[in-house]
């Protein structure tokens, strides 16, 4: 039973393309997140949703648009991909915002060529 | 502020020796301090956490200590084993506005046989 799952695991695409990453959690958590991990391993929050409502939107280019159709799903759509978007993107979920364990998905390695 | 400073960035120890990683946080309202372990190519996973009402917590070979006055907390791993090799992240919640977990920069720990 996978707690937090993401698809795809790998994504290789060319500059200028549009792509989406999907995330689902079966833990019944209220809060979901998208993190970006760059080549130096820094883990930086991008977005957070609580019960389908956007509560955190860090200084992320508006080419990135999250969508939460229900509290178990949080998808990330990226328009006009750039070389600098290459990174590993992790979805995560937690029951308590910022105060309890965050469960991470397996990550999506995005490579933009 | 929302900074979490983590040191060292890399740490190499002999198998069987101890390893210590330190973090400093800036939000004096923070009250939850988790540590995550990320093995190569895997997702970050919580290994231990501490709340601000205690000064130390142990779980077998790992322990976390907290000094709220100085605003720093540390991860201690004793009797290190090869499987302890990984990147370790400290984190602290930034309480202002929508709560979020702010991660340190990560420490790459290598255990030499």
Coordinates of C-alpha atoms in Angstrom, one line a residue:
Chain A
X1 CA 0.0 0.0 0.0
X2 CA 1.7 3.2 -1.2
X3 CA 1.0 6.1 1.1
X4 CA 2.0 8.9 -1.3
X5 CA 2.4 8.1 -5.0
X6 CA 3.5 10.3 -7.9
X7 CA 3.6 9.8 -11.6
X8 CA 5.7 9.8 -13.7
X9 CA 8.9 8.9 -11.9
X10 CA 11.0 10.3 -14.7
X11 CA 10.2 13.0 -17.2
X12 CA 12.5 14.1 -20.0
X13 CA 11.3 16.9 -22.2
X14 CA 12.4 19.8 -24.4
X15 CA 12.4 23.4 -23.5
X16 CA 9.1 25.2 -24.2
X17 CA 7.0 22.1 -23.7
X18 CA 4.2 21.8 -21.1
X19 CA 4.1 18.9 -18.7
X20 CA 2.1 17.6 -15.7
X21 CA 3.0 15.6 -12.6
X22 CA 0.3 13.8 -10.6
X23 CA 0.2 13.1 -6.9
X24 CA -2.1 11.0 -4.7
X25 CA -2.1 10.2 -1.0
X26 CA -4.2 7.6 0.7
X27 CA -3.4 8.6 4.3
X28 CA -6.5 10.8 4.7
X29 CA -4.3 13.9 5.3
X30 CA -5.7 17.3 4.9
X31 CA -2.5 19.1 3.7
X32 CA -0.5 18.4 0.6
X33 CA 2.7 20.0 -0.7
X34 CA 5.0 20.3 -3.7
X35 CA 8.7 20.6 -3.0
X36 CA 11.6 21.2 -5.5
X37 CA 15.0 19.6 -4.8
X38 CA 17.7 21.0 -7.0
X39 CA 21.1 19.4 -7.9
X40 CA 22.6 20.7 -4.6
X41 CA 19.9 18.8 -2.7
X42 CA 18.1 21.9 -1.3
X43 CA 14.5 21.0 -0.4
X44 CA 12.4 24.1 -1.1
X45 CA 8.6 24.3 -0.7
X46 CA 6.7 25.5 -3.7
X47 CA 3.0 25.1 -2.8
X48 CA 0.8 23.8 -0.1
X49 CA -2.9 23.0 -0.2
X50 CA -5.1 22.4 2.8
X51 CA -8.5 20.7 2.0
X52 CA -8.2 21.8 -1.6
X53 CA -7.4 25.4 -0.7
X54 CA -4.1 27.0 -1.7
X55 CA -2.4 28.2 1.5
X56 CA 1.2 28.5 0.5
X57 CA 2.5 29.9 -2.7
X58 CA 6.2 30.6 -2.6
X59 CA 7.9 32.9 -5.1
X60 CA 7.4 30.4 -7.9
X61 CA 7.1 31.5 -11.6
X62 CA 3.5 31.5 -12.7
X63 CA 4.4 28.9 -15.3
X64 CA 3.9 26.5 -12.4
X65 CA 0.2 25.9 -11.6
X66 CA -0.9 23.5 -8.9
X67 CA -4.4 22.0 -8.9
X68 CA -6.1 20.0 -6.2
X69 CA -9.3 18.3 -7.4
X70 CA -9.9 16.8 -4.0
X71 CA -7.9 16.6 -0.8
X72 CA -6.3 13.3 -1.8
X73 CA -4.8 14.6 -5.1
X74 CA -2.5 17.5 -5.9
X75 CA -1.2 17.9 -9.4
X76 CA 1.5 20.2 -10.8
X77 CA 1.3 21.6 -14.3
X78 CA 4.3 23.4 -15.8
X79 CA 4.1 25.6 -18.9
X80 CA 6.9 26.6 -21.2
X81 CA 9.6 24.5 -19.5
X82 CA 13.0 26.0 -19.0
X83 CA 16.4 24.4 -18.4
X84 CA 16.4 25.7 -14.9
X85 CA 13.3 23.7 -14.1
X86 CA 15.3 20.5 -14.2
X87 CA 15.1 19.1 -10.6
X88 CA 13.4 16.4 -8.6
X89 CA 9.9 17.3 -7.6
X90 CA 8.5 15.8 -4.4
X91 CA 4.9 15.7 -3.4
X92 CA 4.2 15.3 0.3
X93 CA 1.3 15.2 2.7
X94 CA 0.8 15.7 6.4
X95 CA -2.1 15.8 8.9
X96 CA -0.8 18.9 10.8
X97 CA 0.4 21.9 8.8
X98 CA 4.1 22.3 9.7
X99 CA 3.8 20.5 13.0
X100 CA 3.9 16.8 12.2
X101 CA 5.5 14.2 10.0
X102 CA 5.4 14.9 6.3
X103 CA 5.2 11.8 4.1
X104 CA 7.0 12.2 0.8
X105 CA 6.2 10.6 -2.5
X106 CA 9.0 8.9 -4.5
X107 CA 9.8 12.0 -6.5
X108 CA 9.7 12.9 -10.2
X109 CA 13.0 13.6 -11.8
X110 CA 12.4 16.2 -14.5
X111 CA 15.1 16.8 -17.1
X112 CA 14.6 19.7 -19.5
X113 CA 16.9 19.5 -22.6
Chain B
X1 CA 13.0 35.2 9.7
X2 CA 12.5 31.7 8.3
X3 CA 16.1 30.5 8.0
X4 CA 17.3 27.1 9.2
X5 CA 21.1 26.8 9.0
X6 CA 22.6 23.3 9.0
X7 CA 26.3 22.3 9.5
X8 CA 28.3 20.6 8.3
X9 CA 27.4 20.2 4.6
X10 CA 29.4 17.0 4.4
X11 CA 30.6 14.7 7.1
X12 CA 32.8 11.6 6.8
X13 CA 33.3 9.3 9.8
X14 CA 34.7 5.8 10.4
X15 CA 32.3 3.0 10.9
X16 CA 31.6 2.7 14.6
X17 CA 32.3 6.3 15.4
X18 CA 29.7 8.9 16.2
X19 CA 28.3 11.7 14.0
X20 CA 26.8 15.0 15.0
X21 CA 24.9 17.4 12.8
X22 CA 23.8 20.8 14.0
X23 CA 21.0 23.2 13.0
X24 CA 20.1 26.7 14.0
X25 CA 16.7 28.2 13.5
X26 CA 15.5 31.8 13.6
X27 CA 11.8 31.7 14.4
X28 CA 11.5 31.8 18.2
X29 CA 7.9 30.5 17.9
X30 CA 9.0 27.2 16.4
X31 CA 8.1 24.3 18.6
X32 CA 8.7 21.2 16.4
X33 CA 12.0 20.0 15.1
X34 CA 12.2 16.9 12.8
X35 CA 15.1 15.2 11.2
X36 CA 14.7 13.5 7.8
X37 CA 17.0 11.0 6.1
X38 CA 17.3 10.7 2.4
X39 CA 19.1 7.8 0.9
X40 CA 20.5 8.0 -2.6
X41 CA 17.7 8.2 -5.2
X42 CA 15.0 7.8 -2.5
X43 CA 12.5 10.1 -0.8
X44 CA 13.2 11.9 2.5
X45 CA 11.8 10.0 5.5
X46 CA 11.4 11.1 9.1
X47 CA 13.8 9.4 11.5
X48 CA 13.2 11.4 14.7
X49 CA 11.6 14.5 15.9
X50 CA 11.4 16.6 19.1
X51 CA 9.0 19.1 20.5
X52 CA 10.0 22.1 22.4
X53 CA 8.8 20.9 25.8
X54 CA 11.7 18.4 26.0
X55 CA 15.5 18.8 25.7
X56 CA 16.5 15.4 24.4
X57 CA 14.9 12.4 22.7
X58 CA 16.5 9.1 21.9
X59 CA 15.6 6.2 19.6
X60 CA 18.2 3.4 19.7
X61 CA 21.4 4.8 18.0
X62 CA 19.9 8.2 17.2
X63 CA 19.2 11.1 19.5
X64 CA 18.2 14.7 19.1
X65 CA 19.0 17.5 21.5
X66 CA 17.3 20.9 21.6
X67 CA 18.5 24.2 23.1
X68 CA 15.6 26.6 22.8
X69 CA 17.5 29.5 24.4
X70 CA 20.3 29.3 21.8
X71 CA 17.8 28.2 19.1
X72 CA 19.7 25.2 18.0
X73 CA 19.2 21.5 17.8
X74 CA 21.4 18.6 16.9
X75 CA 21.2 15.1 15.6
X76 CA 23.6 12.5 17.2
X77 CA 24.2 9.1 15.6
X78 CA 26.3 6.6 17.6
X79 CA 28.0 3.4 16.5
X80 CA 27.6 4.4 12.9
X81 CA 27.0 1.7 10.3
X82 CA 27.3 1.8 6.4
X83 CA 23.5 2.0 6.1
X84 CA 23.6 5.4 7.9
X85 CA 25.3 6.9 4.8
X86 CA 22.7 9.4 3.4
X87 CA 21.7 13.0 3.3
X88 CA 20.2 14.3 6.5
X89 CA 17.9 17.3 6.7
X90 CA 16.8 19.2 9.8
X91 CA 13.6 21.3 9.6
X92 CA 11.7 23.7 11.7
X93 CA 8.2 25.2 11.2
X94 CA 7.9 28.8 10.2
X95 CA 4.9 29.9 12.2
X96 CA 4.1 33.2 10.7
X97 CA 1.1 33.1 8.4
X98 CA 0.4 29.7 6.9
X99 CA 2.7 27.3 8.7
X100 CA 5.3 25.6 6.6
X101 CA 8.3 23.4 7.3
X102 CA 11.6 25.1 6.4
X103 CA 14.4 22.6 5.7
X104 CA 18.1 23.0 6.4
X105 CA 20.6 22.7 3.5
X106 CA 21.3 19.1 4.2
X107 CA 24.3 17.1 5.4
X108 CA 25.8 14.4 3.3
X109 CA 27.0 11.8 5.8
X110 CA 29.5 9.1 4.6
X111 CA 30.4 6.1 6.8
X112 CA 33.8 4.7 5.9
X113 CA 34.2 0.9 6.5

